[in-house]
Amino acid sequence: MGKYEDVFRTSTEAPENFWLTAAEGIDWDVAPQRALDASGAPFYRWFPDGRLNVCFNALDRHVDAGRGEQPALVHDSPVTGTRRTYTYTQLRDEVAAFAGGLARLGVEQGDRVVIYMPMVPEAAIAMLACARIGAVHSVVFGGFAPHELALRIDDAAPKVVVSASCGIEGKRVIAYKPLLDRAIELAVHKPEKSVILQRPQERAELGADDVDWADLVTAAPPADCVPVPANAPLYILYTSGTTGKPKGVVRDSGGYAVALHWSMGAVYDVGPGETMFTGSDVGWVVGHSYIVYAPLLVGATTILYEGKPVGTPDAGQFWRVAAEYRVKTMFTAPTAFRAIRKEDPKGLLAADHDLSGLRHLFLAGERLDPETYHWASALLDIPVIDHWWQTETGWPIVANPVGIEAAPVKPGSPTRPLPGWDVRVLDPSGDPVPPGVDGAIVVKLPLPPGALPTLWNDDERYVASYLSAFDGYYLTGDSGHIDDDGYVFVMGRTDDVINVAGHRLSTGSMEEALASHPDVAECAVIGVADALKGQVPRGFVVLKAGISREATEVEAELVQLVRDRIGAVASLKSVAVVAALPKTRSGKILRKTMRGIADGLDEPIPSTVDDASVIEALRPVLRRTGRTV
Ligand code: COA
Ligand code: AMP
């Protein structure tokens, strides 16, 4: 029996022992004596009697152990032409200074702080500063528009918001301050203060409730680490659900620290003094876990890259970064590799760089198509590892754990479940399906440390969204199968969530935006396959009776409406005015059928259809690809 089987078996036979042993990788103020408190099931709590500070574990303890001069975080920014390395000592001091500033603004343990920032080191500093004083951060991805930011401000009710004067998106400078001001105007909850990092590319005018980052850090003494209970929330990260209201995924402190620390060795094979480059954004879970927390928890060096895989200025930047900082493990989304491949199909730009230090490429965020897998494997000649996880889980569910034992890869599968994850596939009535048969992918409760304990202020929605479909199981929202060798194949979402360029978005929220247009009677947004972005949304609307405007004019307004409401990141570039939408006899729009036709599949027309001629009329519009407004 191989090592993977041994480790996995230990984790299932004696989970409490397994995780208490893993917990030894963390410095506790009060070490946990118990691993799991199941008394409140289905609400489980890990390490219920432990106390710790996550920032201390990410920074101070490495300085105390003699790593103070080692690089902790490198900001590499081709879009501003700057680079800056922070040693562990420097990062600890900057974090302590900002934490002192937050405390001066009245931020206390348990208070929320919303962080709306581009990929600058101060974003990570603000996150760690919150962790240092026991405040709960909620990072909002910079590509979201004011309306989305306002929804999150209202839900998290932050005392303070931290932002920057601007971000740089490719060649464009995007002023953040007006977006933040608009969001605060839209929100019912008003934060007391906004801290603004002034960037030289475009400074912001500050108002009465704004504080300049630079002034704040000099105005207060540095703050020490505040030990918190292991179950204290470290952060809230909003993610798309099926409705327009995002779900506030809660992350605890102790379970998360233990799981991330364990995953760095077992899954990513990165240890103290080694370098990890995660090409994502701090606004996503991948950024939270593998740009900020996990590399620092193990005393590694992390790269915070401000730029795109292509166009800033070329498709060789990922290779440059990997070579320049002697990256051992790289992690990004498949779409980034598809973008690089499109620009540089032969991978010629990689040849300019010494990639001999690169050992593994990890990909996640969307399905890894076999073509991209083969291209990356051939180009880099290192293991290319697909792994599957979600904002909710905080770390991978299924992966090829190269730090334990590398298993043979089956392209199209992220390999086997990691220790702690009891993955099953069920049919609609909750019965297990045979190997190879598709069904709903679920995880038997309890979930391992690091996974969400609940949704922010909404236990009911947590149960309704994840635990109510199948008693005793967490519903992942993905469908797929497990083969005879235990390999998991993730085929796609079963709900209205789509993945566009590795960004998780809700078609439901786009429909809400379209429906708010005064001329729209009803609408549907579906995710269709896209060669670069994996999926892109397409909208279909029926206009109210009596509206006789030019279709193209309304379509252009609708595209702009979604951009303004949700953000450019929604990538809704195609909206079509149609005569009718296909429905079942009970009035449900047949989105799955529409998606199948748009993707060119041999989509059966369901027997429940109300009027098949509506589908026939829509078929040529659905099949028409690339019709962008
Ligand atoms: N702030 C403001 N706008 C943003 C933004 C941000 N942080 N991020 C993206 N946008 C804008 C883009 O400029 C683009 O605007 P446009 O419609 O005016 O061109 C729009 O949102 C769509 O962005 P995106 O889908 O990212 O497309 P792109 O063409 O700019 O880049 C890729 C395509 C593949 C290069 C890019 O998506 C990428 O690098 N993806 C990596 C995936 C990733 O980081 N995933 C996170 C999970 S691992
Ligand atoms: P997010 O919460 O943004 O991380 O998105 C999670 C969703 O992305 C999952 O539920 C899947 O639908 C999809 N996803 C992530 N990783 C993979 C993968 N390796 N293979 C297939 N789908 C993936």
XYZ file of C-alpha atoms and ligand atoms in Angstrom:
700
model
C 0.000 0.000 0.000
C 1.406 3.384 -0.994
C 1.988 6.284 1.345
C -1.070 8.187 0.157
C -3.301 5.313 1.223
C -1.573 5.163 4.624
C -2.008 8.852 5.317
C -5.573 8.876 4.038
C -6.484 5.845 6.142
C -5.000 7.427 9.277
C -7.061 10.531 8.653
C -10.293 8.564 8.372
C -9.657 5.996 11.110
C -8.492 8.478 13.737
C -9.342 11.967 12.482
C -8.981 13.605 15.881
C -5.461 12.258 16.323
C -4.585 13.135 12.768
C -5.590 16.782 13.156
C -4.189 17.176 16.682
C -0.862 16.023 15.284
C -1.185 18.492 12.398
C -2.002 21.192 14.975
C 1.530 20.813 16.355
C 2.730 22.801 13.336
C 1.080 25.884 14.820
C 2.226 27.922 17.848
C -0.710 28.144 20.237
C -1.200 30.423 23.197
C -3.333 27.628 24.601
C -2.748 24.328 22.816
C -5.967 22.455 21.982
C -6.631 19.282 23.933
C -9.582 18.340 21.745
C -9.760 18.287 17.973
C -13.476 18.410 17.237
C -16.565 19.607 19.038
C -19.536 17.903 17.389
C -22.031 18.808 20.111
C -23.687 21.462 17.936
C -23.922 19.280 14.800
C -24.424 20.047 11.989
C -22.337 23.005 13.200
C -18.913 21.576 13.955
C -16.073 23.387 15.682
C -12.391 22.478 15.373
C -9.932 22.851 18.248
C -12.631 24.271 20.549
C -10.310 24.873 23.504
C -7.333 26.293 21.580
C -6.213 29.925 21.498
C -3.795 31.449 19.002
C -2.994 34.419 16.843
C -2.728 33.711 13.119
C -0.568 36.768 12.408
C 1.910 35.674 15.086
C 2.110 32.307 13.345
C 2.563 33.918 9.931
C 5.188 36.474 10.933
C 6.491 36.926 14.471
C 7.351 33.334 15.172
C 9.589 33.171 12.107
C 11.419 36.325 13.175
C 11.804 34.845 16.670
C 13.168 31.650 15.114
C 15.870 33.511 13.173
C 14.201 33.999 9.796
C 13.939 37.767 10.173
C 16.210 38.524 7.223
C 14.584 36.063 4.853
C 12.233 37.472 2.205
C 8.650 36.933 3.311
C 6.778 38.747 0.550
C 7.893 40.055 -2.830
C 5.712 42.562 -4.649
C 6.475 42.256 -8.351
C 4.576 44.783 -10.397
C 5.291 45.008 -14.113
C 2.370 47.427 -14.457
C 4.130 50.053 -12.323
C 7.670 48.940 -13.083
C 8.387 48.392 -9.386
C 9.527 45.515 -7.177
C 9.877 45.406 -3.455
C 10.963 42.659 -1.122
C 9.828 42.570 2.494
C 11.834 40.434 4.878
C 9.968 38.731 7.708
C 11.146 41.460 10.094
C 10.055 44.245 7.764
C 6.692 42.668 7.078
C 6.052 42.089 10.772
C 6.916 45.711 11.528
C 4.713 47.094 8.735
C 1.845 44.887 9.826
C 2.271 45.867 13.483
C 2.325 49.551 12.500
C -0.864 49.287 10.456
C -2.513 47.185 13.160
C -1.672 50.012 15.583
C -3.312 52.446 13.159
C -6.467 50.347 12.963
C -6.574 50.160 16.748
C -6.281 53.932 16.888
C -9.358 54.146 14.654
C -11.194 52.113 17.278
C -11.022 48.729 15.571
C -11.229 46.013 18.220
C -11.322 42.247 18.365
C -14.337 40.978 16.415
C -14.860 44.237 14.460
C -15.016 43.901 10.692
C -12.727 45.675 8.228
C -13.520 45.631 4.496
C -10.455 45.692 2.246
C -11.017 46.842 -1.359
C -7.593 47.023 -2.912
C -5.554 46.225 -5.986
C -2.625 43.802 -5.848
C -0.387 45.908 -3.635
C 1.537 44.600 -0.616
C -0.600 46.836 1.594
C -3.566 44.544 0.823
C -1.751 41.651 2.501
C -0.482 43.967 5.237
C -4.041 45.091 5.990
C -5.258 41.472 6.137
C -2.483 40.437 8.505
C -2.968 43.586 10.601
C -6.610 42.636 11.152
C -5.533 39.140 12.149
C -2.999 40.662 14.555
C -5.623 42.500 16.590
C -8.360 39.895 16.214
C -10.419 41.963 13.763
C -12.252 40.159 10.945
C -11.271 41.193 7.422
C -13.419 40.938 4.369
C -11.534 41.469 1.131
C -13.633 42.481 -1.863
C -12.146 41.803 -5.300
C -11.165 45.076 -7.000
C -13.007 44.166 -10.205
C -16.406 44.413 -8.499
C -18.488 47.537 -9.042
C -19.853 49.806 -6.252
C -23.183 47.980 -6.052
C -21.444 44.669 -5.261
C -19.128 46.367 -2.770
C -22.148 47.989 -1.111
C -23.872 44.610 -0.699
C -20.797 43.313 1.106
C -20.454 46.439 3.253
C -24.074 46.067 4.339
C -23.655 42.422 5.225
C -20.300 42.656 7.016
C -21.042 46.049 8.651
C -17.369 47.086 8.874
C -16.129 49.758 11.236
C -13.416 50.718 8.744
C -12.819 50.228 5.010
C -9.284 50.082 3.624
C -8.729 51.000 -0.009
C -6.287 52.630 -2.409
C -6.408 55.672 -4.626
C -6.146 53.529 -7.744
C -5.440 50.174 -9.301
C -3.713 49.402 -12.575
C -5.605 47.113 -14.884
C -3.408 46.244 -17.824
C -2.588 49.672 -19.226
C -5.533 51.474 -17.583
C -5.352 53.318 -14.292
C -8.606 52.741 -12.411
C -9.504 55.258 -9.730
C -10.781 53.244 -6.747
C -11.805 56.143 -4.507
C -14.874 57.194 -6.563
C -15.981 53.539 -6.634
C -15.603 53.307 -2.862
C -17.420 56.614 -2.303
C -20.278 55.445 -4.505
C -20.480 52.119 -2.645
C -20.658 53.864 0.726
C -23.370 56.117 -0.685
C -25.351 53.055 -1.820
C -24.842 51.096 1.410
C -27.190 51.434 4.337
C -24.366 50.710 6.785
C -21.838 53.547 6.925
C -18.275 52.676 7.981
C -16.772 55.192 10.400
C -13.565 55.734 8.440
C -11.922 54.870 5.132
C -8.168 54.416 5.060
C -6.748 55.281 1.635
C -3.367 54.205 0.338
C -2.209 56.992 -1.968
C -0.505 55.637 -5.075
C 1.586 57.903 -7.304
C -0.203 56.819 -10.516
C -3.345 58.688 -9.401
C -3.817 60.265 -6.008
C -7.260 60.590 -4.474
C -8.871 63.589 -2.884
C -9.596 62.735 0.731
C -12.769 63.731 2.545
C -13.584 64.252 6.214
C -14.034 60.530 6.923
C -10.905 59.478 5.031
C -7.510 58.812 6.534
C -4.268 58.641 4.577
C -2.556 55.274 5.116
C 0.842 56.971 5.462
C -0.419 59.316 8.202
C -2.152 56.526 10.067
C 0.894 54.293 10.445
C 2.944 57.070 11.979
C 0.187 58.261 14.301
C -0.014 55.249 16.574
C 2.315 52.798 18.343
C 2.621 49.343 16.749
C 0.142 46.749 17.969
C 0.952 43.387 19.513
C -0.700 40.099 18.620
C -3.994 39.420 20.405
C -4.610 35.716 21.088
C -8.124 34.690 20.060
C -10.152 31.478 20.441
C -9.500 29.012 17.634
C -13.109 29.452 16.543
C -12.927 33.226 16.293
C -13.541 34.317 12.716
C -10.392 35.321 10.855
C -12.216 36.574 7.789
C -15.400 36.677 5.770
C -15.049 36.100 2.049
C -18.107 36.705 -0.090
C -18.729 34.343 -2.950
C -21.373 33.976 -5.612
C -24.384 31.877 -4.863
C -27.486 31.347 -6.911
C -29.070 34.677 -6.029
C -27.829 38.243 -6.286
C -26.970 38.230 -2.582
C -23.442 36.883 -2.148
C -22.714 34.316 0.535
C -20.425 35.415 3.361
C -18.161 32.420 3.848
C -16.756 32.499 7.393
C -13.246 31.247 8.070
C -12.194 30.341 11.574
C -8.687 30.979 12.901
C -7.347 27.711 14.364
C -8.740 25.171 11.912
C -7.669 27.276 8.951
C -4.129 27.797 10.235
C -3.711 24.065 10.893
C -5.122 22.974 7.529
C -3.131 25.504 5.491
C 0.089 24.725 7.311
C -0.436 21.010 6.730
C -1.334 21.511 3.057
C 1.875 23.408 2.275
C 4.031 20.382 2.969
C 1.664 17.585 2.000
C 0.065 19.044 -1.112
C 2.312 21.806 -2.463
C 5.668 20.539 -1.219
C 6.771 24.002 -0.103
C 8.669 24.463 3.147
C 10.552 27.145 5.062
C 12.860 29.243 2.898
C 11.286 28.053 -0.366
C 9.271 30.215 -2.746
C 5.692 29.929 -3.931
C 4.168 32.041 -6.682
C 0.400 32.069 -6.821
C -0.861 34.013 -9.823
C -4.292 35.017 -8.589
C -5.768 37.984 -6.709
C -6.063 38.545 -2.969
C -9.784 39.082 -3.584
C -10.309 35.352 -4.230
C -9.911 32.412 -1.903
C -6.817 31.247 -3.790
C -5.205 34.580 -2.955
C -6.248 34.461 0.702
C -4.914 30.975 1.210
C -1.911 30.664 -1.093
C -0.678 34.201 -1.691
C -1.067 35.407 1.885
C -1.609 32.942 4.702
C -0.242 29.496 3.827
C 3.224 30.448 2.496
C 3.785 32.722 5.496
C 2.533 30.158 7.993
C 5.342 27.822 6.940
C 8.059 30.478 6.694
C 8.253 30.428 2.892
C 8.511 33.381 0.499
C 5.391 34.442 -1.361
C 5.156 36.460 -4.568
C 2.401 39.048 -4.891
C 2.264 39.772 -8.612
C 0.488 42.875 -9.887
C -0.114 42.236 -13.547
C -1.674 39.814 -15.973
C -0.221 36.632 -17.428
C -0.269 38.337 -20.849
C -0.038 41.904 -22.053
C 1.819 43.359 -19.067
C 3.829 43.585 -21.194
C 4.090 40.065 -22.635
C 3.296 36.394 -22.168
C 6.697 35.685 -20.626
C 6.063 37.364 -17.264
C 5.138 34.222 -15.332
C 8.394 32.623 -16.510
C 10.366 35.737 -15.581
C 8.894 35.734 -12.082
C 9.504 32.004 -11.674
C 13.130 32.355 -12.705
C 13.919 35.608 -10.930
C 12.740 34.475 -7.504
C 13.647 30.819 -7.930
C 10.033 29.753 -7.507
C 9.575 26.117 -6.503
C 5.788 25.858 -6.817
C 3.604 27.903 -9.124
C -0.170 28.008 -8.813
C -2.681 29.702 -11.083
C -5.914 29.101 -13.012
C -5.962 27.148 -16.299
C -7.306 30.248 -18.060
C -4.001 32.031 -17.379
C -2.193 29.233 -19.218
C -4.687 29.329 -22.076
C -4.022 33.069 -22.361
C -0.243 32.497 -22.423
C -0.597 29.710 -24.946
C -2.721 31.875 -27.232
C -0.009 34.563 -27.294
C 2.964 32.223 -27.402
C 1.745 28.837 -28.706
C 5.219 27.334 -28.857
C 6.155 28.645 -25.410
C 9.210 30.364 -26.875
C 9.243 32.992 -24.145
C 9.822 30.324 -21.505
C 13.139 29.460 -23.125
C 14.529 32.865 -22.137
C 14.363 31.979 -18.461
C 16.045 29.544 -16.116
C 13.137 27.485 -14.837
C 15.274 24.759 -13.290
C 14.017 25.638 -9.795
C 10.385 25.089 -10.752
C 9.166 21.709 -9.503
C 5.374 21.803 -9.700
C 2.613 23.692 -11.438
C -0.738 23.616 -9.639
C -3.904 24.670 -11.423
C -7.402 25.238 -9.990
C -10.438 27.442 -10.165
C -12.085 25.730 -13.112
C -11.841 22.467 -14.969
C -8.368 21.833 -16.385
C -8.967 20.918 -20.006
C -6.698 18.103 -21.197
C -5.278 20.255 -24.003
C -3.965 22.874 -21.570
C -2.709 20.109 -19.297
C -0.702 18.522 -22.116
C 0.635 21.864 -23.360
C 1.848 22.938 -19.915
C 3.317 19.499 -19.154
C 5.260 19.384 -22.409
C 6.512 22.946 -22.066
C 7.659 22.815 -18.459
C 8.458 19.122 -18.131
C 7.319 19.104 -14.501
C 4.219 17.633 -12.842
C 1.149 19.706 -13.735
C -1.332 19.204 -10.963
C -5.005 19.882 -11.291
C -6.727 20.274 -7.946
C -10.295 20.999 -6.981
C -11.599 23.235 -4.261
C -13.919 26.114 -3.475
C -14.124 29.365 -1.547
C -16.125 27.443 1.035
C -13.474 24.792 1.629
C -10.478 27.138 1.998
C -7.996 24.532 0.767
C -8.111 21.672 -1.741
C -10.614 18.826 -1.482
C -9.115 16.685 -4.222
C -5.496 16.874 -5.363
C -2.387 14.927 -6.156
C -0.449 15.448 -2.898
C 3.101 15.525 -4.201
C 4.442 16.211 -0.709
C 3.119 12.806 0.377
C 3.311 10.785 -2.797
C 2.755 11.735 -6.433
C 0.166 9.481 -8.053
C -0.055 8.839 -11.800
C -2.124 11.600 -13.411
C -5.320 10.981 -15.330
C -5.898 14.078 -17.466
C -9.339 15.495 -16.698
C -9.198 14.413 -13.044
C -7.739 16.338 -10.086
C -6.791 12.870 -8.700
C -7.998 11.629 -5.303
C -9.523 13.153 -2.145
C -7.112 14.614 0.365
C -7.089 13.442 3.968
C -10.061 14.880 5.812
C -12.373 14.867 2.806
C -14.814 11.962 2.583
C -16.034 12.568 -0.969
C -19.077 10.701 -2.311
C -21.243 10.868 -5.409
C -24.996 10.593 -4.894
C -28.015 10.277 -7.141
C -30.996 12.634 -6.713
C -32.557 10.377 -4.082
C -29.363 10.373 -2.011
C -28.133 6.890 -2.922
C -24.492 6.346 -3.878
C -23.944 5.839 -7.604
C -21.632 3.116 -8.970
C -18.080 4.074 -10.019
C -17.995 6.032 -13.259
C -21.569 7.272 -13.001
C -22.190 10.998 -12.688
C -24.085 12.460 -9.771
C -23.910 15.209 -7.163
C -20.489 15.435 -5.515
C -20.899 15.714 -1.757
C -18.647 15.481 1.287
C -19.665 13.538 4.356
C -19.832 15.691 7.506
C -17.929 16.807 9.431
C -15.807 18.817 7.029
C -12.115 18.974 7.967
C -10.454 21.980 9.645
C -10.251 25.076 7.459
C -13.616 24.585 5.751
C -16.420 27.033 6.460
C -18.156 26.596 9.817
C -21.130 28.689 8.637
C -22.139 31.797 6.657
C -21.763 35.217 8.239
C -24.791 35.966 10.406
C -26.794 33.374 8.514
C -26.759 29.850 9.938
C -30.065 29.226 8.210
C -28.728 29.951 4.742
C -25.688 27.812 5.513
C -27.927 24.844 6.251
C -30.296 25.575 3.364
C -27.501 26.028 0.796
C -25.160 23.241 1.759
C -26.622 20.751 4.217
C -30.276 20.315 3.356
C -30.067 18.478 0.017
C -28.643 15.268 1.507
C -28.798 14.611 5.231
C -25.322 14.355 6.747
C -23.506 15.648 3.646
C -22.104 18.950 2.411
C -23.331 19.738 -1.086
C -20.458 21.036 -3.195
C -22.658 22.268 -6.043
C -20.463 20.361 -8.500
C -21.400 17.226 -10.368
C -19.121 14.455 -11.537
C -18.026 10.913 -10.780
C -15.412 8.760 -9.077
C -13.774 6.010 -11.123
C -12.705 2.500 -10.091
C -9.323 3.792 -8.902
C -10.887 6.425 -6.648
C -10.061 9.317 -9.013
C -12.596 12.131 -8.891
C -13.796 13.795 -12.104
C -15.456 17.193 -11.634
C -17.686 17.940 -14.602
C -19.425 21.233 -13.759
C -21.783 23.113 -11.482
C -25.330 22.013 -10.871
C -26.471 25.534 -9.964
C -26.330 29.045 -11.424
C -22.673 29.571 -10.612
C -20.314 30.018 -13.564
C -16.547 30.303 -13.730
C -15.326 33.027 -16.068
C -11.543 33.244 -16.420
C -11.275 31.537 -13.020
C -13.603 34.128 -11.480
C -16.681 32.707 -9.774
C -19.810 34.586 -10.771
C -23.545 34.190 -10.408
C -25.794 34.214 -13.455
C -28.602 34.912 -10.973
C -27.083 38.258 -10.039
C -26.649 39.140 -13.734
C -30.306 38.274 -14.302
C -31.268 40.555 -11.426
C -29.349 43.376 -13.094
C -30.955 42.759 -16.513
C -34.420 42.504 -14.963
C -33.990 45.937 -13.392
C -33.973 47.566 -16.862
C -37.340 49.267 -17.426
C -37.850 47.672 -20.870
C -37.152 44.082 -19.824
C -40.065 41.726 -19.166
C -38.017 38.598 -18.490
C -34.521 37.328 -18.998
C -32.102 34.426 -18.715
C -28.328 34.391 -18.386
C -26.440 31.200 -19.140
C -22.765 30.294 -19.050
C -21.470 29.002 -22.387
C -18.147 27.355 -23.186
C -15.324 29.705 -24.182
C -11.929 28.692 -25.495
C -10.024 31.254 -23.405
C -12.102 31.966 -20.322
C -13.582 28.494 -19.853
C -17.059 29.962 -19.670
C -18.593 33.316 -20.527
C -22.090 34.539 -19.749
C -24.669 35.262 -22.432
C -27.911 37.068 -21.786
C -31.314 36.680 -23.457
C -34.131 39.125 -22.800
C -37.758 39.500 -23.763
C -38.925 43.104 -23.903
C -42.141 44.330 -22.336
C -45.156 44.538 -24.662
C -45.314 47.802 -26.556
C -41.557 48.536 -26.458
C -40.559 49.275 -30.010
C -36.943 50.375 -29.604
C -34.071 49.124 -31.731
C -32.941 45.793 -30.265
C -29.264 46.687 -30.623
C -29.735 49.857 -28.605
C -31.368 48.013 -25.688
C -28.754 45.243 -25.904
C -25.927 47.763 -25.568
C -27.629 49.361 -22.561
C -27.997 45.974 -20.921
C -24.331 45.104 -21.393
C -23.405 48.431 -19.813
C -25.905 47.919 -17.000
C -24.279 44.651 -15.895
C -20.826 46.221 -16.161
C -21.940 49.117 -13.962
C -23.797 46.966 -11.436
C -21.509 43.952 -11.063
C -18.269 45.076 -12.656
C -16.224 44.542 -15.798
C -15.191 41.181 -14.403
C -18.684 39.816 -15.176
C -17.592 39.750 -18.842
C -21.169 39.836 -20.108
C -20.573 41.076 -23.628
C -23.436 39.413 -25.433
C -27.110 40.109 -24.766
C -29.791 39.281 -27.332
C -33.363 40.506 -27.489
C -35.556 37.498 -28.331
C -39.274 36.978 -28.854
C -39.717 34.407 -26.077
C -37.764 32.195 -23.674
C -38.328 28.440 -23.623
C -40.133 27.237 -20.506
C -41.583 24.192 -18.874
C -45.322 23.965 -18.462
C -44.882 25.148 -14.891
C -43.107 28.275 -16.147
C -39.467 27.431 -15.357
C -36.997 28.751 -17.944
C -35.099 25.879 -19.622
C -31.623 27.269 -19.023
C -29.902 23.883 -19.183
C -31.404 23.175 -22.602
C -30.378 26.632 -23.814
C -26.837 26.065 -22.522
C -26.582 22.706 -24.257
C -27.716 24.123 -27.598
C -25.339 27.097 -27.280
C -22.452 24.709 -26.565
C -23.308 22.758 -29.714
C -24.365 19.618 -27.839
C -26.999 17.225 -29.011
C -29.372 18.573 -26.386
C -32.606 16.650 -25.909
C -35.735 18.779 -25.647
C -37.307 17.956 -22.270
C -40.757 16.382 -22.303
C -41.900 19.069 -19.860
C -41.431 21.812 -22.458
C -44.411 24.123 -22.819
C -43.905 25.117 -26.447
C -41.134 23.445 -28.438
C -41.428 26.008 -31.235
C -39.904 28.631 -28.899
C -36.748 26.525 -28.729
C -36.678 26.117 -32.485
C -36.974 29.877 -32.951
C -34.159 30.453 -30.437
C -31.826 27.778 -31.769
C -30.056 29.950 -34.395
C -29.554 32.761 -31.857
C -28.111 30.343 -29.302
C -25.795 28.799 -31.875
C -24.560 32.176 -33.020
C -21.313 32.603 -31.149
C -19.265 35.718 -30.791
C -22.173 38.071 -31.267
C -20.987 40.754 -28.906
C -22.516 44.144 -28.478
N -10.089 45.684 -11.312
C -10.768 46.267 -12.308
N -11.129 45.621 -13.436
C -10.781 44.341 -13.532
C -10.087 43.653 -12.528
C -9.726 44.387 -11.369
N -9.060 43.820 -10.373
N -9.876 42.381 -12.933
C -10.425 42.271 -14.146
N -10.973 43.452 -14.513
C -11.623 43.773 -15.791
C -10.691 43.529 -16.957
O -9.913 44.674 -17.243
C -11.653 43.266 -18.079
O -12.175 44.507 -18.510
P -12.584 44.780 -20.048
O -13.871 44.050 -20.247
O -12.733 46.257 -20.091
O -11.467 44.263 -20.886
C -12.791 42.541 -17.394
O -12.692 42.869 -16.004
C -12.728 41.032 -17.534
O -11.539 40.563 -16.902
P -10.914 39.124 -17.171
O -12.041 38.146 -17.297
O -9.896 38.853 -16.156
O -10.335 39.230 -18.626
P -8.970 39.805 -19.175
O -9.099 39.752 -20.646
O -8.614 41.099 -18.554
O -7.872 38.717 -18.721
C -7.001 36.534 -18.249
C -8.010 37.368 -19.046
C -7.202 35.063 -18.541
C -5.602 36.950 -18.637
C -7.212 36.833 -16.740
O -8.552 36.625 -16.412
C -6.363 36.030 -15.799
O -5.200 36.228 -15.623
N -6.951 35.097 -15.111
C -6.247 34.342 -14.113
C -7.265 33.748 -13.258
C -7.254 34.112 -11.848
O -6.544 34.943 -11.357
N -8.172 33.416 -11.169
C -8.395 33.550 -9.780
C -8.614 32.204 -9.155
S -7.177 31.159 -9.294
P -14.253 29.279 -6.186
O -15.172 29.265 -5.021
O -14.144 30.601 -6.840
O -12.922 28.688 -5.848
O -14.913 28.333 -7.275
C -15.191 27.013 -6.942
C -15.722 26.291 -8.123
O -14.785 26.332 -9.191
C -15.944 24.821 -7.861
O -17.167 24.552 -7.223
C -15.865 24.238 -9.258
O -17.066 24.408 -9.947
C -14.801 25.089 -9.902
N -13.487 24.466 -9.787
C -12.475 24.827 -8.993
N -11.398 24.042 -9.198
C -11.746 23.148 -10.130
C -11.077 22.045 -10.764
N -9.811 21.749 -10.487
N -11.772 21.321 -11.661
C -13.056 21.616 -11.962
N -13.726 22.646 -11.417
C -13.093 23.408 -10.510
